[in-house]
């Protein structure tokens, strides 16, 4: 058995780090938008059910898998999975647990750098006197590499590099560095969120204006928190709710495995997993739903929010809304909001570096420092195109393939492996050994039967997403023999650029034709970058296998 070269300093630090891994930008940016776009209260019921029958089981699987692999000295998914089920091929499933983290960190740190920049701009009063269109225009200028909002050349790249260096430096300090950031960042995140939530609770109708006379913050609360039980029969809402679970819990990435691999064999993982999961849910469902949507509804009205809800609201709308509270309060609110997002981002991005570092240390004897800075270098090489070519769609392409498809695919494969190949009897023992709580026996059967089926449905649903996301209508058409119409957002159609090619086929303007052809070129470039990264990691796993074989550490 290999000697552990790193360990957690305390249980509180572990739970906060795990919660920080899960609590990310999606808790505050994606969850409210998903809720609004899927009917508000109509979204909450399927979401909470998916958390219980898919989220908690995946946490159990990944915590127990990580701890199991850790006792054999494995701290990354290729050989954590290999320690569970020996086989030359199965270890390559674990490549997703390194690939996804590097690819996501590459563009995630760019969003993280936005929050740093916006803290700076909030403090110096950049947004003072701007109307809503001006604030939205500021964001467009910021992501334009050739434009600077501060006079600093290539401002977006500078902030991105600064963010990446901060992440890499902390990673070079090992788990102790991550734990320290989690102990500071998570309490501040919750404190900042609570202050803004209280402000939104007291807003009421005071933000109404001549343009939006019916604006009422409580309309936002009511919209999100009024359950609509007919949504239980809406497959579209279920797919959206299940998809949000991946983003909110950071499952299907390999980070949970890596963190848990540093636990001792008798350490609890059941209560830790539940604690981290419910802390994430508190931050997302309570704080995440009480800031953006109610404040926006309080000034712009619920109808505007429903029509315009999107990821960009955090950067393109919130600074304008804060200005309505006066100059001083606007600065404080901006620091709280973007500071909150920064802490949510960095506690997640730090987790993304650990699988690579653990793998290189285990397999090639690299030091923590060498592993951390090499991760930063690879993330920089992968990430610069998402910064420089953001407007050409490279960022979104990374997010789709690495931050969406890869997560679902890996979660589906690891769940089947855990439940049916490793075996549920051994799996249940791995979950309950050292447990500080009595894990309900029902979860043994949920993990074996329900969770794999749900994940297969989600993956197949993404692969064959119906046109206009109309599940009920397309199922009826299929039953009646009219066939199944694929949406351009389905994986199958996305691979072939069907949506872009449809526009290209109908375009007559040479300028538009050239733009669409350029778009296809840049998207293919992004895919080649991702494919190259995946194959590179596969090559490292193969080299590690050969090294282990020569050292007599492989059974196959």
Coordinates of N, CA, C and O in Angstrom, one line a residue, residues 206-373:
X206 N -40.7 48.8 -3.2 CA -40.0 50.1 -3.2 C -39.2 50.4 -4.4 O -38.8 51.5 -4.7
X207 N -39.0 49.3 -5.2 CA -38.2 49.5 -6.4 C -39.0 49.8 -7.7 O -38.5 50.0 -8.8
X208 N -40.4 49.9 -7.5 CA -41.3 50.1 -8.6 C -41.0 51.5 -9.2 O -40.6 52.4 -8.5
X209 N -41.2 51.7 -10.5 CA -40.9 52.9 -11.2 C -42.0 53.2 -12.2 O -42.9 52.4 -12.4
X210 N -41.9 54.4 -12.8 CA -42.9 54.7 -13.9 C -42.8 53.7 -15.0 O -43.8 53.3 -15.7
X211 N -41.6 53.2 -15.3 CA -41.4 52.2 -16.4 C -41.9 50.9 -16.0 O -42.5 50.1 -16.8
X212 N -41.7 50.5 -14.7 CA -42.1 49.2 -14.2 C -42.9 49.4 -12.9 O -42.5 49.1 -11.8
X213 N -44.1 49.9 -13.1 CA -45.0 50.3 -11.9 C -45.4 49.1 -11.1 O -45.7 49.2 -9.9
X214 N -45.4 47.9 -11.7 CA -45.9 46.7 -10.9 C -44.8 45.9 -10.4 O -45.0 44.7 -9.9
X215 N -43.6 46.4 -10.4 CA -42.4 45.7 -9.9 C -42.6 45.3 -8.4 O -42.9 46.2 -7.6
X216 N -42.3 44.1 -8.0 CA -42.5 43.6 -6.6 C -41.6 42.5 -6.4 O -41.7 41.4 -7.0
X217 N -40.7 42.6 -5.5 CA -39.7 41.6 -5.2 C -40.4 40.3 -4.8 O -39.9 39.2 -5.0
X218 N -41.5 40.4 -4.1 CA -42.2 39.2 -3.6 C -42.8 38.4 -4.7 O -43.0 37.2 -4.5
X219 N -43.0 39.0 -5.9 CA -43.5 38.2 -7.0 C -42.4 37.2 -7.4 O -42.7 36.1 -7.8
X220 N -41.1 37.6 -7.3 CA -40.1 36.7 -7.6 C -40.0 35.5 -6.6 O -39.9 34.4 -7.0
X221 N -40.2 35.8 -5.3 CA -40.2 34.8 -4.3 C -41.4 33.8 -4.6 O -41.2 32.6 -4.6
X222 N -42.5 34.4 -4.8 CA -43.8 33.6 -5.0 C -43.6 32.7 -6.2 O -44.1 31.5 -6.2
X223 N -43.1 33.2 -7.3 CA -42.9 32.5 -8.5 C -42.1 31.2 -8.3 O -42.4 30.2 -8.8
X224 N -41.0 31.4 -7.6 CA -40.1 30.3 -7.4 C -40.6 29.3 -6.3 O -40.4 28.1 -6.5
X225 N -41.3 29.8 -5.3 CA -41.6 28.9 -4.2 C -43.0 28.5 -4.2 O -43.5 27.8 -3.2
X226 N -43.8 28.7 -5.2 CA -45.2 28.2 -5.2 C -45.2 26.9 -6.1 O -45.0 26.9 -7.3
X227 N -45.3 25.7 -5.4 CA -45.2 24.4 -6.1 C -46.3 24.3 -7.1 O -47.5 24.7 -6.9
X228 N -46.0 23.7 -8.3 CA -47.0 23.4 -9.3 C -46.9 21.9 -9.5 O -46.0 21.4 -10.3
X229 N -47.8 21.1 -8.9 CA -47.6 19.7 -8.9 C -47.8 19.0 -10.3 O -47.5 17.9 -10.5
X230 N -48.5 19.8 -11.2 CA -48.6 19.2 -12.5 C -47.3 19.0 -13.3 O -47.2 18.3 -14.3
X231 N -46.2 19.7 -12.7 CA -44.9 19.6 -13.4 C -44.3 18.2 -13.2 O -43.4 17.8 -13.9
X232 N -44.9 17.4 -12.3 CA -44.4 16.0 -12.1 C -44.6 15.2 -13.4 O -43.9 14.2 -13.6
X233 N -45.5 15.6 -14.2 CA -45.8 14.9 -15.5 C -45.1 15.5 -16.7 O -45.4 15.1 -17.8
X234 N -44.3 16.6 -16.5 CA -43.7 17.3 -17.6 C -42.2 16.8 -17.7 O -41.3 17.2 -16.9
X235 N -41.9 16.0 -18.7 CA -40.6 15.4 -18.9 C -39.5 16.5 -19.1 O -38.4 16.3 -18.7
X236 N -39.9 17.6 -19.7 CA -38.9 18.7 -20.0 C -38.4 19.2 -18.6 O -37.2 19.5 -18.5
X237 N -39.3 19.4 -17.7 CA -38.9 20.0 -16.4 C -38.0 18.9 -15.6 O -37.0 19.3 -15.0
X238 N -38.4 17.7 -15.7 CA -37.6 16.6 -15.1 C -36.1 16.6 -15.7 O -35.2 16.4 -14.9
X239 N -36.0 16.7 -17.0 CA -34.7 16.7 -17.6 C -33.9 17.9 -17.1 O -32.7 17.8 -16.8
X240 N -34.5 19.1 -17.0 CA -33.8 20.3 -16.6 C -33.4 20.1 -15.1 O -32.3 20.5 -14.7
X241 N -34.3 19.5 -14.3 CA -34.0 19.4 -12.9 C -32.9 18.4 -12.6 O -31.9 18.6 -11.8
X242 N -32.9 17.3 -13.4 CA -31.9 16.3 -13.2 C -30.5 16.8 -13.7 O -29.5 16.6 -13.1
X243 N -30.5 17.6 -14.8 CA -29.3 18.2 -15.3 C -28.7 19.2 -14.3 O -27.5 19.2 -14.2
X244 N -29.5 19.9 -13.6 CA -29.0 20.8 -12.6 C -28.3 20.2 -11.5 O -27.3 20.7 -10.9
X245 N -28.7 18.9 -11.2 CA -28.0 18.2 -10.1 C -26.6 18.0 -10.4 O -25.7 18.1 -9.5
X246 N -26.2 17.7 -11.6 CA -24.8 17.5 -12.0 C -24.0 18.8 -11.7 O -22.9 18.8 -11.1
X247 N -24.6 19.9 -12.1 CA -23.9 21.2 -12.0 C -23.8 21.6 -10.5 O -22.8 22.1 -10.1
X248 N -24.8 21.3 -9.7 CA -24.8 21.8 -8.4 C -24.0 21.0 -7.4 O -23.5 21.5 -6.4
X249 N -23.8 19.7 -7.7 CA -23.1 18.8 -6.7 C -21.7 18.5 -7.2 O -21.0 17.8 -6.5
X250 N -21.4 18.9 -8.4 CA -20.0 18.6 -9.0 C -19.8 17.1 -9.0 O -18.7 16.6 -8.8
X251 N -20.8 16.3 -9.3 CA -20.7 14.9 -9.4 C -20.4 14.6 -10.9 O -20.7 15.4 -11.8
X252 N -19.8 13.4 -11.2 CA -19.5 13.1 -12.6 C -18.2 13.8 -13.0 O -17.9 13.8 -14.2
X253 N -17.4 14.3 -12.1 CA -16.2 15.1 -12.4 C -14.9 14.4 -12.0 O -13.9 14.5 -12.6
X254 N -15.0 13.7 -10.9 CA -13.8 13.0 -10.3 C -13.2 13.8 -9.1 O -12.3 13.3 -8.5
X255 N -13.7 15.0 -8.8 CA -13.2 15.7 -7.7 C -13.5 15.1 -6.4 O -12.7 15.1 -5.4
X256 N -14.8 14.7 -6.3 CA -15.2 14.0 -5.0 C -14.4 12.8 -4.7 O -14.0 12.6 -3.6
X257 N -14.2 12.0 -5.8 CA -13.3 10.8 -5.6 C -12.0 11.2 -5.0 O -11.5 10.5 -4.1
X258 N -11.4 12.2 -5.6 CA -10.0 12.6 -5.2 C -10.0 13.1 -3.8 O -9.1 12.7 -3.0
X259 N -10.9 14.0 -3.4 CA -11.0 14.5 -2.0 C -11.2 13.3 -1.0 O -10.5 13.2 0.0
X260 N -12.1 12.4 -1.4 CA -12.4 11.3 -0.4 C -11.2 10.3 -0.4 O -11.1 9.5 0.6
X261 N -10.4 10.2 -1.4 CA -9.3 9.2 -1.4 C -8.3 9.5 -0.3 O -7.4 8.7 0.0
X262 N -8.3 10.7 0.3 CA -7.3 11.0 1.3 C -7.9 10.7 2.7 O -7.3 11.1 3.7
X263 N -9.0 10.1 2.8 CA -9.6 9.6 4.1 C -9.0 8.3 4.5 O -8.6 7.5 3.6
X264 N -9.1 8.0 5.8 CA -8.7 6.7 6.3 C -9.8 5.7 6.0 O -11.0 6.1 5.9
X265 N -9.5 4.4 6.1 CA -10.5 3.4 5.7 C -11.7 3.4 6.7 O -12.8 3.1 6.3
X266 N -11.5 3.8 7.9 CA -12.6 3.7 8.9 C -13.2 5.1 9.1 O -14.1 5.3 9.9
X267 N -12.8 6.1 8.3 CA -13.4 7.4 8.4 C -14.8 7.4 7.9 O -15.1 6.7 6.9
X268 N -15.7 8.2 8.4 CA -17.1 8.3 8.0 C -17.1 8.9 6.6 O -16.4 9.9 6.3
X269 N -17.9 8.4 5.7 CA -18.2 9.1 4.4 C -19.7 9.3 4.2 O -20.1 10.2 3.5
X270 N -20.5 8.5 4.9 CA -22.0 8.7 4.8 C -22.5 10.0 5.3 O -23.1 10.8 4.5
X271 N -22.1 10.3 6.5 CA -22.6 11.6 7.1 C -21.9 12.8 6.4 O -22.5 13.8 6.2
X272 N -20.6 12.6 6.1 CA -19.9 13.7 5.4 C -20.5 14.0 4.0 O -20.7 15.1 3.7
X273 N -20.9 12.9 3.3 CA -21.5 13.1 2.0 C -22.8 13.9 2.1 O -23.1 14.8 1.4
X274 N -23.6 13.4 3.1 CA -25.0 14.1 3.3 C -24.8 15.5 3.7 O -25.5 16.4 3.3
X275 N -23.8 15.7 4.6 CA -23.6 17.1 5.2 C -23.2 18.0 4.0 O -23.7 19.2 3.9
X276 N -22.2 17.6 3.2 CA -21.8 18.5 2.1 C -22.9 18.7 1.1 O -23.0 19.8 0.6
X277 N -23.7 17.6 0.8 CA -24.8 17.7 -0.1 C -25.8 18.7 0.3 O -26.3 19.6 -0.4
X278 N -26.2 18.6 1.6 CA -27.3 19.5 2.1 C -26.8 20.9 2.3 O -27.6 21.8 2.2
X279 N -25.5 21.1 2.6 CA -25.0 22.4 2.7 C -25.1 23.1 1.3 O -25.4 24.3 1.2
X280 N -24.7 22.3 0.3 CA -24.8 22.9 -1.1 C -26.3 23.2 -1.4 O -26.5 24.2 -2.0
X281 N -27.2 22.3 -1.0 CA -28.6 22.6 -1.3 C -29.1 23.8 -0.6 O -29.9 24.6 -1.1
X282 N -28.7 24.0 0.7 CA -29.1 25.3 1.4 C -28.6 26.5 0.6 O -29.4 27.4 0.4
X283 N -27.3 26.5 0.2 CA -26.8 27.6 -0.5 C -27.5 27.9 -1.8 O -27.9 29.0 -2.1
X284 N -27.8 26.8 -2.5 CA -28.5 26.9 -3.8 C -29.9 27.3 -3.7 O -30.4 28.3 -4.3
X285 N -30.7 26.4 -3.0 CA -32.1 26.6 -3.0 C -32.6 27.8 -2.2 O -33.5 28.5 -2.5
X286 N -31.9 28.0 -1.0 CA -32.3 29.1 -0.2 C -31.6 30.4 -0.6 O -32.3 31.4 -1.1
X287 N -30.3 30.5 -0.6 CA -29.6 31.7 -0.9 C -29.7 32.0 -2.4 O -29.9 33.2 -2.9
X288 N -29.5 31.0 -3.2 CA -29.5 31.2 -4.7 C -30.8 31.7 -5.2 O -30.8 32.4 -6.2
X289 N -31.9 31.3 -4.6 CA -33.2 31.7 -5.1 C -33.7 33.1 -4.5 O -34.7 33.6 -4.9
X290 N -32.9 33.6 -3.6 CA -33.3 34.8 -2.9 C -32.6 36.1 -3.3 O -32.8 37.1 -2.6
X291 N -31.7 36.0 -4.3 CA -30.9 37.2 -4.6 C -31.3 37.7 -6.0 O -32.0 38.7 -6.1
X292 N -30.8 37.0 -7.0 CA -31.0 37.6 -8.4 C -32.4 37.8 -8.8 O -32.8 38.9 -9.2
X293 N -33.3 36.7 -8.7 CA -34.6 36.8 -9.2 C -35.5 37.8 -8.4 O -36.1 38.7 -9.0
X294 N -35.5 37.8 -7.1 CA -36.4 38.7 -6.3 C -35.9 40.2 -6.5 O -36.7 41.1 -6.7
X295 N -34.6 40.4 -6.5 CA -34.1 41.8 -6.7 C -34.4 42.3 -8.1 O -34.9 43.5 -8.2
X296 N -34.2 41.5 -9.1 CA -34.6 41.9 -10.5 C -36.1 42.1 -10.6 O -36.5 43.1 -11.2
X297 N -36.9 41.2 -10.0 CA -38.3 41.4 -10.0 C -38.7 42.7 -9.3 O -39.7 43.3 -9.7
X298 N -38.0 43.0 -8.2 CA -38.3 44.2 -7.4 C -38.1 45.5 -8.2 O -38.8 46.5 -7.8
X299 N -37.3 45.5 -9.2 CA -37.1 46.8 -10.0 C -37.6 46.7 -11.4 O -38.0 47.7 -12.0
X300 N -37.5 45.5 -12.0 CA -37.9 45.4 -13.4 C -39.2 44.6 -13.7 O -39.7 44.6 -14.8
X301 N -39.7 44.0 -12.6 CA -41.0 43.3 -12.7 C -40.8 41.8 -13.1 O -39.8 41.5 -13.8
X302 N -41.7 41.0 -12.7 CA -41.6 39.5 -12.9 C -41.6 39.2 -14.4 O -40.9 38.3 -14.9
X303 N -42.5 39.9 -15.1 CA -42.6 39.6 -16.6 C -41.2 39.8 -17.3 O -40.8 39.0 -18.1
X304 N -40.5 40.9 -16.9 CA -39.2 41.2 -17.5 C -38.2 40.0 -17.2 O -37.5 39.6 -18.0
X305 N -38.3 39.6 -15.9 CA -37.4 38.5 -15.5 C -37.6 37.3 -16.2 O -36.7 36.6 -16.7
X306 N -38.9 36.9 -16.4 CA -39.3 35.6 -17.1 C -38.8 35.7 -18.5 O -38.3 34.7 -19.1
X307 N -38.9 36.9 -19.1 CA -38.5 37.1 -20.5 C -37.0 37.1 -20.7 O -36.5 36.7 -21.8
X308 N -36.3 37.7 -19.8 CA -34.9 37.9 -20.0 C -33.9 37.1 -19.1 O -32.7 37.3 -19.1
X309 N -34.5 36.2 -18.3 CA -33.6 35.4 -17.4 C -32.5 34.7 -18.2 O -32.8 34.0 -19.2
X310 N -31.3 34.8 -17.7 CA -30.2 34.2 -18.4 C -28.9 34.3 -17.5 O -28.9 35.0 -16.5
X311 N -27.9 33.5 -17.9 CA -26.7 33.5 -17.2 C -26.1 34.9 -17.0 O -25.5 35.2 -16.0
X312 N -26.2 35.7 -18.0 CA -25.6 37.0 -18.0 C -26.2 38.0 -17.1 O -25.6 39.1 -16.9
X313 N -27.4 37.7 -16.5 CA -28.0 38.7 -15.6 C -27.1 39.1 -14.4 O -27.1 40.3 -14.0
X314 N -26.3 38.2 -13.9 CA -25.4 38.4 -12.8 C -24.4 39.6 -13.1 O -24.0 40.4 -12.2
X315 N -24.0 39.7 -14.4 CA -23.0 40.7 -14.8 C -23.6 41.8 -15.6 O -23.1 42.9 -15.5
X316 N -24.7 41.5 -16.3 CA -25.2 42.6 -17.2 C -26.4 43.3 -16.5 O -26.8 44.4 -17.1
X317 N -26.9 42.8 -15.4 CA -28.1 43.5 -14.8 C -27.9 43.9 -13.4 O -28.2 45.0 -13.0
X318 N -27.3 43.0 -12.6 CA -27.1 43.2 -11.1 C -26.4 44.5 -10.8 O -26.8 45.3 -9.9
X319 N -25.3 44.9 -11.5 CA -24.6 46.2 -11.1 C -25.5 47.4 -11.3 O -25.4 48.3 -10.5
X320 N -26.4 47.3 -12.3 CA -27.4 48.4 -12.5 C -28.3 48.5 -11.4 O -28.7 49.6 -10.8
X321 N -28.8 47.3 -10.9 CA -29.8 47.3 -9.8 C -29.2 47.8 -8.5 O -29.9 48.5 -7.8
X322 N -27.9 47.4 -8.3 CA -27.3 47.9 -7.1 C -27.2 49.4 -7.0 O -27.2 50.0 -6.0
X323 N -27.1 50.1 -8.2 CA -27.0 51.5 -8.3 C -28.2 52.2 -7.7 O -28.2 53.3 -7.3
X324 N -29.3 51.5 -7.7 CA -30.6 52.0 -7.3 C -30.6 52.2 -5.7 O -31.5 52.9 -5.2
X325 N -29.6 51.6 -5.1 CA -29.5 51.7 -3.6 C -28.6 52.9 -3.1 O -28.3 53.0 -2.0
X326 N -28.1 53.7 -4.1 CA -27.2 54.7 -3.7 C -25.8 54.3 -3.9 O -25.4 53.2 -3.9
X327 N -24.9 55.3 -4.1 CA -23.5 55.1 -4.4 C -22.7 54.2 -3.5 O -22.1 53.2 -3.8
X328 N -22.8 54.5 -2.2 CA -22.1 53.8 -1.2 C -22.6 52.3 -1.0 O -21.8 51.4 -1.0
X329 N -23.9 52.2 -1.0 CA -24.5 50.8 -0.8 C -24.2 50.0 -2.1 O -24.0 48.8 -2.0
X330 N -24.2 50.7 -3.2 CA -23.9 50.0 -4.5 C -22.5 49.4 -4.5 O -22.3 48.3 -4.9
X331 N -21.6 50.1 -3.9 CA -20.2 49.6 -3.8 C -20.2 48.4 -2.9 O -19.6 47.3 -3.2
X332 N -20.8 48.5 -1.7 CA -20.9 47.4 -0.8 C -21.6 46.2 -1.4 O -21.1 45.0 -1.3
X333 N -22.7 46.4 -2.0 CA -23.5 45.3 -2.6 C -22.7 44.7 -3.7 O -22.7 43.4 -3.9
X334 N -22.0 45.5 -4.5 CA -21.2 44.9 -5.6 C -20.0 44.0 -5.1 O -19.8 42.9 -5.6
X335 N -19.4 44.5 -4.0 CA -18.3 43.7 -3.4 C -18.9 42.4 -2.8 O -18.3 41.3 -3.0
X336 N -20.1 42.5 -2.2 CA -20.7 41.3 -1.6 C -21.1 40.3 -2.7 O -20.8 39.1 -2.5
X337 N -21.7 40.8 -3.7 CA -22.2 39.9 -4.8 C -21.1 39.3 -5.5 O -21.0 38.0 -5.7
X338 N -20.2 40.1 -6.0 CA -19.1 39.5 -6.9 C -18.1 38.8 -6.0 O -17.4 37.9 -6.4
X339 N -17.9 39.3 -4.7 CA -17.1 38.5 -3.8 C -17.6 37.2 -3.5 O -16.9 36.2 -3.4
X340 N -18.9 37.1 -3.3 CA -19.6 35.8 -3.1 C -19.4 34.9 -4.3 O -19.0 33.7 -4.1
X341 N -19.5 35.4 -5.5 CA -19.3 34.6 -6.7 C -17.8 34.2 -6.8 O -17.6 33.0 -7.2
X342 N -16.9 35.0 -6.4 CA -15.5 34.6 -6.5 C -15.2 33.5 -5.5 O -14.5 32.5 -5.9
X343 N -15.7 33.6 -4.3 CA -15.5 32.5 -3.3 C -16.2 31.2 -3.8 O -15.6 30.1 -3.6
X344 N -17.4 31.3 -4.4 CA -18.0 30.1 -4.9 C -17.2 29.5 -6.1 O -17.1 28.3 -6.2
X345 N -16.6 30.4 -6.9 CA -15.8 29.9 -8.0 C -14.5 29.3 -7.6 O -14.2 28.2 -8.0
X346 N -13.8 29.9 -6.7 CA -12.4 29.4 -6.4 C -12.5 28.1 -5.6 O -11.6 27.3 -5.8
X347 N -13.5 28.0 -4.7 CA -13.5 26.7 -4.0 C -13.8 25.5 -4.9 O -13.5 24.4 -4.6
X348 N -14.5 25.8 -6.0 CA -14.7 24.8 -7.0 C -13.5 24.5 -7.9 O -13.2 23.4 -8.2
X349 N -12.9 25.6 -8.4 CA -11.8 25.5 -9.3 C -10.6 24.8 -8.6 O -9.8 24.1 -9.3
X350 N -10.4 25.1 -7.4 CA -9.3 24.4 -6.7 C -9.5 22.9 -6.7 O -8.5 22.2 -6.8
X351 N -10.7 22.5 -6.5 CA -11.0 21.0 -6.5 C -10.6 20.4 -7.8 O -10.2 19.3 -7.9
X352 N -10.8 21.2 -8.9 CA -10.5 20.7 -10.3 C -9.0 20.4 -10.5 O -8.7 19.6 -11.4
X353 N -8.2 21.0 -9.7 CA -6.7 20.7 -9.9 C -6.3 19.4 -9.2 O -5.2 18.9 -9.6
X354 N -7.0 19.0 -8.2 CA -6.5 17.9 -7.4 C -6.4 16.5 -8.1 O -5.4 15.8 -7.8
X355 N -7.3 16.1 -9.0 CA -7.1 14.8 -9.7 C -5.9 14.7 -10.5 O -5.2 13.7 -10.5
X356 N -5.5 15.8 -11.2 CA -4.3 15.8 -12.0 C -3.1 15.7 -11.1 O -2.2 14.9 -11.3
X357 N -3.1 16.5 -10.0 CA -1.9 16.5 -9.1 C -1.8 15.1 -8.5 O -0.7 14.6 -8.4
X358 N -2.9 14.5 -8.0 CA -2.9 13.2 -7.4 C -2.4 12.1 -8.3 O -1.6 11.3 -8.0
X359 N -2.8 12.2 -9.6 CA -2.4 11.2 -10.6 C -0.9 11.3 -10.9 O -0.2 10.3 -10.9
X360 N -0.4 12.5 -11.1 CA 1.0 12.7 -11.4 C 1.9 12.3 -10.2 O 3.0 11.8 -10.4
X361 N 1.4 12.5 -9.0 CA 2.2 12.2 -7.8 C 2.2 10.6 -7.7 O 3.3 10.0 -7.4
X362 N 1.0 10.0 -7.8 CA 0.9 8.6 -7.6 C 1.7 7.8 -8.7 O 2.4 6.8 -8.3
X363 N 1.6 8.2 -9.9 CA 2.1 7.4 -11.0 C 3.5 7.8 -11.5 O 4.3 6.9 -11.9
X364 N 3.9 9.0 -11.3 CA 5.2 9.5 -11.8 C 6.1 10.1 -10.7 O 7.1 10.7 -11.1
X365 N 5.6 10.1 -9.5 CA 6.4 10.7 -8.4 C 6.6 12.2 -8.4 O 7.5 12.7 -7.8
X366 N 5.7 12.9 -9.0 CA 5.8 14.4 -9.1 C 5.5 15.0 -7.7 O 4.7 14.5 -7.0
X367 N 6.2 16.1 -7.4 CA 5.9 16.8 -6.1 C 4.6 17.6 -6.2 O 4.1 17.8 -7.4
X368 N 4.0 18.0 -5.1 CA 2.8 18.8 -5.1 C 3.0 20.1 -5.9 O 2.2 20.5 -6.7
X369 N 4.2 20.7 -5.7 CA 4.5 21.9 -6.4 C 4.5 21.8 -7.9 O 3.9 22.5 -8.7
X370 N 5.2 20.7 -8.4 CA 5.4 20.4 -9.8 C 4.0 20.1 -10.4 O 3.7 20.5 -11.5
X371 N 3.2 19.3 -9.7 CA 1.9 18.9 -10.2 C 1.0 20.1 -10.3 O 0.3 20.3 -11.3
X372 N 1.0 21.0 -9.3 CA 0.2 22.2 -9.3 C 0.5 23.1 -10.5 O -0.4 23.6 -11.2
X373 N 1.8 23.4 -10.6 CA 2.1 24.4 -11.7 C 2.0 23.8 -13.1 O 1.7 24.5 -14.1

